[in-house]
C-alpha cells in the first residue's frame, strides 16, 4: 500500500523527476520559462521509449497504418481551412486591477496572482466580460520582417496528416480503411498551465487519423477506443485508474459525431490523457474546398469519388509521461523497517533495466561484472555501479524504476552464480549468468503492475 497523502503526491513526483534527472524546468538558470520543460538523461530515454512503443503499436504491428513526419511550419491557409484561425479560442476574462488573464470556463481552478490561495477577483479587481483569445503562436517566415509572411506554430499535428492525404494515397499502396500516424511537437498559448507536464505551451502529440468509408466510422470509433485502452494497460497503467469519459451531444465539437476521453486518476482527480474522436469528413472537405484540390478516394463498388470519414486517437506524449510517473511512484516501508521510494515502471519502459554491481572493488569482481554486463548489454539497457554500499546502490535504482539488479560477490568467484534482486518484490535469488537473459525476458513479458506494490512480509 502506498503511504503518501494525496495532497503531497504531485510535489513528490515532481521532486523525484528533478532529483533523478527525468524532467527539469526549461531555462532554469534564468528562473524557468512559461510552462515549458526539458527532459534530462533518464527522461529523454523514457520519452523515447514511450514514443517507440506507440509507434510499434500503431504502425509497426499493423498493415493498415503508415507513418508521416510533417513540418511544424505550414501554410497559414491550412489553419484558415481547419478553423483554427477563427475558432481556436478560449473565452478569457481579465482582472482590471492585477491585470491577470483567466479562462472563463476555468475560473474555479484559477488563482489570483496577488492572493494565490484565492480565486480570480480576490485582489478586489473587477473581472471583464469574457473575450475570445486565440491560442496559436504567431511567427514570421522570411528574412525581412516587414514583408515576411505571418505563419503559425502548429497547435496540433493532425492537420499535417490531412494535407498529405492525397500524397500518401498516390505514393503508397494503402486502401480505405487505413490510417496515417504521426508524432511531433505542438504549441498552444495556454492560459491556465500547471501540474508540470500536464498542460504546457510546447508539448508533443502522438496522433493517428484513420480514414474509413462513410457509415462505418462509429464501428471504427468503438474499435479504436478499445485498442487505445488496451495500449494504456499494456504500458502497465493500473486499470482502476483509467476510465472513459464519453462526450455528450452538447459537448461534441460541431464536426464530430462521437468523442471519448481516456481519463487517468491523477492526484487532483480524473483528467484527460487522450481523446478519441470521430471527426466525420469535415477536415478533408474543408481542405478540398480551400485548396481547390479534391481529397477523396475512388470507390470501386459504386464507381464514385467519396470523401472518407475519419476517426482520430490523439494522445499527448508528455501527459503520457506524467501518467506513467504518477502511476509508478510509491513510497514503502521495507520488511526491515527502512523507507524507500520506488518507481514501479513496466520493465519495457525502464530507462535502465538492469544494474550490475560488484560487491567490492577487488578480488576480480569488477572484471567479472564487466564481462557479464557486456553480454547482457546486447538485450537490456544496463548500468554499472560500484559506488557505496550495496543497499544504497539498490535504493538508487529503485528510485529510477530499474526492475532488476545483479550482484557479483564472493560466491560468484567460487561457483560462478550471481545474486538477482527484484525491485518490486525485493527478493534475491542466485542464478547462473547464462540463464539471466531468458529469465529477465520472461519476467518482462509477464510483468503485472497490480502485484508490484505488495510489500513482502518481514
Ligand atoms: P484539454 O481539454 O486538456 O485542453 P484538449 O481536449 O484541448 O485537451 P486535444 O486537442 O484533444 O486536447 O489534444 C489531444 C491530446 O494532446 C490531449 O489528450 C493531451 O494528451 C495533449 N495535450 C493537449 N494540450 C496539451 C497541453 N497544453 N500540454 C500537454 N499536453 C496537451
XYZ file of C-alpha atoms and ligand atoms in Angstrom:
489
model
C 0.000 0.000 0.000
C 1.192 3.497 -0.716
C 1.895 5.566 2.394
C 1.624 9.013 0.797
C -1.099 11.595 1.327
C -2.722 12.501 -1.991
C -2.157 16.226 -1.306
C 1.651 15.723 -1.250
C 1.742 13.249 -4.086
C 2.270 15.596 -7.025
C 5.009 17.552 -5.221
C 6.887 14.348 -4.548
C 6.614 13.120 -8.139
C 7.885 16.491 -9.395
C 10.731 16.485 -6.833
C 11.826 12.981 -7.812
C 11.650 13.761 -11.516
C 14.002 16.728 -10.958
C 16.292 14.995 -8.440
C 16.927 11.986 -10.655
C 17.183 13.762 -13.997
C 13.843 12.935 -15.599
C 12.429 16.467 -16.002
C 13.898 19.947 -15.401
C 12.144 23.318 -15.681
C 13.199 24.872 -19.002
C 15.878 27.645 -18.859
C 16.131 27.080 -15.125
C 19.289 29.175 -14.598
C 17.202 32.133 -15.855
C 14.354 31.370 -13.492
C 12.455 28.971 -15.782
C 10.196 29.807 -18.707
C 6.437 29.777 -19.073
C 5.144 26.229 -18.777
C 7.970 24.586 -20.720
C 10.124 21.691 -19.507
C 13.326 19.908 -20.506
C 13.818 16.169 -20.312
C 17.019 15.075 -18.559
C 19.043 11.954 -19.389
C 16.565 9.466 -17.885
C 13.543 11.479 -19.057
C 14.788 11.633 -22.643
C 15.155 7.856 -22.598
C 11.703 7.243 -21.088
C 10.114 9.633 -23.577
C 11.878 7.876 -26.459
C 10.602 4.520 -25.201
C 7.004 5.786 -24.918
C 7.060 7.083 -28.481
C 8.664 3.895 -29.777
C 6.008 1.784 -28.036
C 3.179 3.868 -29.502
C 4.735 3.745 -32.985
C 5.156 -0.019 -32.764
C 1.528 -0.486 -31.645
C 0.058 1.949 -34.195
C 2.314 1.444 -37.236
C 4.859 -1.367 -36.821
C 2.413 -4.092 -35.792
C -0.204 -3.191 -38.406
C -0.629 -3.430 -42.157
C -3.301 -0.719 -42.314
C -1.446 2.286 -40.814
C 1.519 4.158 -42.297
C 3.723 6.850 -40.749
C 4.350 10.500 -41.570
C 6.556 13.328 -40.300
C 5.148 16.670 -41.455
C 6.694 20.091 -40.829
C 5.760 22.304 -37.894
C 5.562 25.459 -40.022
C 2.826 25.127 -42.635
C 0.961 27.423 -44.983
C -1.248 29.746 -42.898
C -4.084 28.700 -45.216
C -4.050 25.292 -43.501
C -5.165 26.924 -40.270
C -7.733 29.112 -42.027
C -9.252 25.985 -43.585
C -9.154 23.932 -40.398
C -10.936 26.668 -38.463
C -8.070 27.334 -36.059
C -7.533 30.961 -37.137
C -11.144 31.861 -36.397
C -12.100 29.226 -33.915
C -9.149 28.057 -31.778
C -10.223 30.288 -28.969
C -10.827 30.074 -25.289
C -13.111 32.692 -23.752
C -10.964 34.794 -21.381
C -11.607 37.312 -18.644
C -9.111 39.945 -17.448
C -8.794 41.313 -13.930
C -8.917 45.125 -14.145
C -6.748 45.529 -11.036
C -3.963 42.911 -11.152
C -4.179 42.568 -14.986
C -4.093 38.764 -14.815
C -5.953 36.810 -17.526
C -8.038 33.721 -16.786
C -10.013 31.138 -18.769
C -13.675 31.999 -18.268
C -14.637 28.303 -18.089
C -11.890 27.500 -15.559
C -12.344 30.292 -13.010
C -12.802 27.743 -10.213
C -9.356 26.230 -10.890
C -7.582 29.572 -11.374
C -5.875 31.611 -8.669
C -5.463 35.381 -8.203
C -1.693 36.145 -8.511
C -1.970 38.635 -5.633
C -3.835 36.170 -3.383
C -2.582 32.790 -4.588
C -4.835 30.782 -2.276
C -7.951 32.518 -3.637
C -9.875 32.681 -6.881
C -9.708 35.449 -9.535
C -11.046 38.763 -8.312
C -9.818 38.200 -4.734
C -7.409 41.155 -5.124
C -10.510 43.381 -5.274
C -10.340 43.807 -9.060
C -13.390 43.615 -11.293
C -13.348 40.873 -13.953
C -14.138 41.858 -17.558
C -16.773 40.141 -19.672
C -15.385 37.012 -21.413
C -13.458 37.775 -24.658
C -12.044 35.403 -27.263
C -8.274 34.686 -27.181
C -6.530 32.736 -29.932
C -4.181 30.062 -28.611
C -1.948 29.751 -31.698
C 1.610 31.129 -31.539
C 2.171 33.529 -34.447
C 5.559 33.961 -36.058
C 7.107 35.240 -39.314
C 8.670 33.196 -42.108
C 11.142 35.100 -44.330
C 14.288 37.188 -43.832
C 12.778 40.706 -43.997
C 10.446 41.344 -41.136
C 8.042 43.717 -42.952
C 7.378 41.519 -45.953
C 7.708 38.168 -44.211
C 4.608 36.004 -44.163
C 2.815 35.544 -40.890
C 2.570 31.884 -40.034
C 1.822 29.764 -37.002
C 3.475 27.097 -34.902
C 1.135 24.148 -35.361
C -1.293 23.696 -32.428
C -1.841 20.011 -33.328
C -0.131 17.513 -35.605
C -3.363 16.265 -37.215
C -3.575 18.889 -39.980
C -0.174 17.810 -41.353
C -1.794 14.415 -41.917
C -4.933 15.760 -43.626
C -2.983 17.918 -46.086
C -0.859 14.883 -47.040
C -3.839 12.546 -47.562
C -3.564 12.750 -51.356
C 0.239 12.308 -51.335
C 0.006 9.180 -49.221
C -2.875 7.716 -51.283
C -0.956 8.301 -54.517
C 2.506 7.180 -53.415
C 1.775 4.103 -51.305
C -0.473 1.053 -51.721
C -2.906 1.953 -48.904
C -6.623 1.435 -49.473
C -9.589 2.606 -47.419
C -9.815 1.831 -44.496
C -6.308 2.915 -43.490
C -4.577 5.268 -41.092
C -1.710 7.779 -41.095
C 0.181 8.197 -37.831
C 2.496 10.969 -36.715
C 4.448 12.004 -33.619
C 5.572 15.586 -33.239
C 5.667 18.875 -31.375
C 2.618 21.098 -30.988
C 2.341 24.555 -29.449
C -0.560 26.236 -27.661
C -0.517 29.514 -25.834
C -2.459 28.003 -22.946
C -3.843 30.394 -20.386
C -4.144 28.058 -17.445
C -0.997 25.947 -17.345
C 0.157 23.776 -14.496
C 0.673 20.386 -12.928
C 4.118 20.193 -14.529
C 3.881 18.208 -17.780
C 0.086 18.087 -17.776
C -0.546 21.389 -19.502
C 2.358 23.071 -21.240
C 2.791 25.592 -24.041
C 5.165 23.388 -26.036
C 4.326 19.686 -25.997
C 4.355 16.626 -28.162
C 1.469 14.634 -29.638
C 1.039 11.108 -30.976
C -1.884 11.248 -33.410
C -3.368 8.910 -35.958
C -6.074 9.725 -38.498
C -7.950 6.616 -39.611
C -9.775 7.085 -42.935
C -12.797 4.854 -43.464
C -15.935 4.561 -45.592
C -18.831 6.832 -44.533
C -21.236 4.852 -42.370
C -18.501 2.645 -40.886
C -16.980 5.365 -38.708
C -18.797 4.537 -35.466
C -17.751 0.917 -35.700
C -14.132 2.050 -36.162
C -14.549 4.567 -33.354
C -15.502 1.761 -30.947
C -12.633 -0.356 -32.259
C -10.054 2.400 -31.626
C -11.450 3.162 -28.173
C -10.835 -0.496 -27.206
C -7.412 -0.592 -28.839
C -6.258 2.535 -27.122
C -7.428 1.399 -23.685
C -5.559 -1.852 -24.228
C -2.398 0.108 -25.066
C -2.642 2.080 -21.828
C -2.961 -1.125 -19.840
C -0.048 -2.690 -21.691
C 2.102 0.240 -20.553
C 1.495 -1.073 -17.049
C -1.038 1.598 -16.020
C -3.484 0.209 -13.447
C -6.927 -0.411 -14.956
C -8.820 1.077 -11.997
C -7.019 4.404 -12.558
C -8.264 4.627 -16.160
C -11.749 5.394 -17.416
C -13.562 6.735 -20.448
C -15.494 9.966 -20.463
C -17.986 9.913 -23.326
C -18.834 13.447 -24.506
C -22.496 14.417 -24.602
C -24.124 15.829 -27.763
C -23.818 19.335 -26.296
C -20.101 18.882 -25.621
C -19.176 17.479 -29.041
C -17.253 19.742 -31.429
C -19.503 20.769 -34.336
C -17.649 18.449 -36.757
C -17.642 15.351 -34.513
C -20.317 12.663 -34.179
C -18.685 10.887 -31.205
C -15.783 11.574 -28.873
C -14.425 9.916 -25.749
C -11.577 10.983 -23.496
C -9.360 8.400 -21.850
C -9.016 9.765 -18.334
C -6.423 8.891 -15.692
C -6.876 9.427 -11.973
C -4.173 11.999 -11.230
C -3.586 13.280 -7.673
C -6.117 16.061 -8.423
C -8.753 13.675 -9.852
C -9.659 12.119 -13.195
C -8.444 14.168 -16.185
C -7.940 13.702 -19.932
C -4.848 11.974 -21.195
C -6.059 11.032 -24.672
C -9.009 11.868 -26.919
C -10.610 9.527 -29.458
C -12.834 11.439 -31.849
C -14.994 10.537 -34.809
C -14.390 13.674 -36.914
C -16.663 12.878 -39.889
C -15.445 14.196 -43.280
C -15.085 17.762 -42.007
C -11.302 18.246 -42.268
C -10.805 16.723 -45.715
C -13.819 18.592 -47.098
C -12.567 21.900 -45.728
C -9.053 21.415 -47.165
C -10.525 20.376 -50.512
C -12.726 23.492 -50.555
C -9.979 25.946 -49.604
C -7.107 24.401 -51.603
C -9.228 23.529 -54.641
C -7.694 20.011 -54.674
C -10.128 17.115 -54.348
C -9.368 14.888 -51.350
C -11.324 11.695 -51.923
C -10.923 8.042 -52.850
C -12.375 6.129 -55.780
C -14.848 3.534 -54.550
C -14.655 0.512 -56.816
C -18.155 -0.747 -55.979
C -20.132 2.449 -56.532
C -17.579 3.809 -59.073
C -17.758 7.163 -57.305
C -15.317 9.512 -55.642
C -16.029 9.539 -51.915
C -14.641 11.690 -49.105
C -13.691 9.308 -46.278
C -14.760 9.734 -42.675
C -12.060 9.980 -40.020
C -11.512 8.514 -36.553
C -8.665 10.079 -34.564
C -6.929 8.791 -31.439
C -4.858 11.738 -30.164
C -2.546 11.408 -27.206
C -0.038 13.753 -25.550
C 3.464 12.291 -25.099
C 4.193 14.491 -22.086
C 0.856 13.755 -20.421
C 1.518 10.087 -21.008
C 4.959 10.512 -19.395
C 3.403 12.188 -16.352
C 0.740 9.471 -16.144
C 3.419 6.789 -16.137
C 5.386 8.564 -13.388
C 2.275 9.123 -11.240
C 1.165 5.525 -11.649
C 4.628 4.143 -10.885
C 5.561 6.357 -7.902
C 5.404 4.744 -4.480
C 6.864 5.127 -1.008
C 7.076 1.995 1.099
C 8.374 0.638 4.359
C 10.644 -2.334 3.715
C 10.363 -5.509 5.826
C 13.408 -4.288 7.819
C 11.621 -1.045 8.717
C 13.585 1.235 6.344
C 11.716 3.550 3.991
C 12.179 3.514 0.271
C 10.947 5.458 -2.759
C 10.346 3.276 -5.773
C 9.079 3.670 -9.334
C 7.162 0.551 -10.370
C 7.833 1.203 -14.062
C 6.969 -1.511 -16.537
C 10.355 -3.135 -17.355
C 9.865 -2.333 -21.054
C 9.780 1.391 -20.162
C 12.548 1.499 -17.550
C 15.341 3.798 -18.846
C 17.778 1.411 -17.141
C 16.544 -2.161 -16.918
C 19.441 -3.801 -15.151
C 22.023 -2.649 -12.596
C 25.286 -4.622 -12.451
C 27.211 -4.399 -9.175
C 30.477 -5.896 -7.969
C 30.081 -6.273 -4.186
C 33.585 -4.877 -3.654
C 36.133 -3.293 -5.964
C 38.646 -6.150 -5.654
C 39.134 -9.924 -5.926
C 38.393 -9.776 -9.652
C 34.727 -8.861 -9.067
C 34.706 -5.675 -11.231
C 36.204 -7.634 -14.135
C 33.624 -10.453 -13.808
C 30.848 -7.831 -13.579
C 32.003 -6.083 -16.762
C 32.183 -9.412 -18.580
C 28.664 -10.410 -17.570
C 27.388 -6.946 -18.402
C 28.928 -6.985 -21.878
C 26.729 -9.962 -22.704
C 23.512 -8.561 -21.174
C 24.010 -5.165 -22.830
C 23.008 -6.663 -26.155
C 19.445 -7.252 -24.874
C 18.927 -4.828 -21.956
C 19.649 -1.212 -21.011
C 22.229 -1.666 -18.272
C 24.211 0.440 -15.798
C 27.362 -0.441 -13.875
C 27.683 0.890 -10.331
C 30.459 0.184 -7.867
C 29.972 3.152 -5.513
C 28.656 2.888 -1.925
C 27.041 0.035 -0.009
C 25.011 -2.495 -1.959
C 21.855 -1.287 -0.155
C 22.473 2.281 -1.368
C 23.019 1.038 -4.881
C 19.693 -0.847 -4.809
C 17.932 2.276 -3.456
C 19.329 4.449 -6.240
C 17.978 2.018 -8.823
C 14.581 1.672 -7.078
C 14.113 5.433 -7.393
C 14.643 5.419 -11.145
C 12.498 2.352 -11.706
C 15.204 -0.186 -12.610
C 13.453 -3.545 -12.259
C 16.495 -5.777 -11.675
C 19.975 -5.691 -10.167
C 22.653 -8.358 -10.227
C 25.478 -8.558 -7.720
C 28.807 -10.252 -8.252
C 30.150 -11.378 -4.862
C 32.472 -13.885 -3.184
C 30.280 -16.802 -4.171
C 30.456 -15.733 -7.838
C 34.208 -16.116 -7.675
C 33.706 -19.637 -6.291
C 30.767 -21.095 -8.224
C 30.005 -18.529 -10.952
C 26.441 -17.695 -9.713
C 25.228 -14.101 -9.210
C 22.502 -12.593 -6.993
C 19.446 -11.398 -8.924
C 17.455 -8.804 -7.000
C 13.876 -7.852 -7.921
C 12.813 -4.203 -7.485
C 9.161 -4.834 -6.630
C 9.295 -7.990 -4.532
C 12.760 -7.071 -3.105
C 13.657 -10.780 -3.322
C 17.163 -12.051 -4.011
C 17.996 -15.360 -5.662
C 21.120 -16.982 -7.022
C 21.236 -17.702 -10.730
C 23.754 -18.693 -13.368
C 24.669 -15.657 -15.533
C 23.959 -17.652 -18.729
C 20.317 -18.019 -17.629
C 19.798 -14.292 -16.988
C 18.653 -13.207 -20.445
C 15.960 -15.898 -20.622
C 14.773 -15.267 -17.030
C 14.559 -11.488 -17.468
C 12.821 -11.656 -20.847
C 10.215 -13.966 -19.318
C 9.657 -11.583 -16.396
C 9.412 -8.641 -18.754
C 6.708 -10.363 -20.797
C 4.749 -11.393 -17.694
C 5.051 -8.120 -15.748
C 1.950 -7.323 -13.672
C 1.726 -3.842 -12.155
C -1.090 -4.912 -9.829
C 1.289 -7.202 -7.947
C 4.181 -4.739 -7.906
C 3.132 -2.645 -4.919
C 2.769 -5.521 -2.466
C 5.472 -5.276 0.179
C 6.604 -8.720 1.312
C 6.110 -9.651 4.983
C 9.128 -9.275 7.298
P -7.551 19.805 -22.738
O -9.075 19.729 -22.703
O -6.885 19.128 -21.588
O -7.022 21.185 -23.021
P -7.771 19.119 -25.455
O -9.077 18.397 -25.485
O -7.673 20.509 -25.936
O -7.096 18.974 -24.001
P -6.741 17.790 -27.718
O -6.780 18.964 -28.593
O -7.766 16.717 -27.900
O -6.701 18.238 -26.208
O -5.265 17.149 -27.786
C -5.028 15.773 -27.704
C -4.081 15.435 -26.577
O -2.928 16.290 -26.609
C -4.661 15.622 -25.180
O -5.434 14.496 -24.794
C -3.412 15.766 -24.347
O -2.872 14.489 -24.033
C -2.466 16.503 -25.274
N -2.446 17.933 -24.954
C -3.310 18.883 -25.380
N -2.973 20.084 -24.891
C -1.855 19.895 -24.140
C -1.016 20.763 -23.380
N -1.246 22.083 -23.319
N 0.043 20.232 -22.722
C 0.302 18.899 -22.788
N -0.453 18.035 -23.497
C -1.520 18.525 -24.171
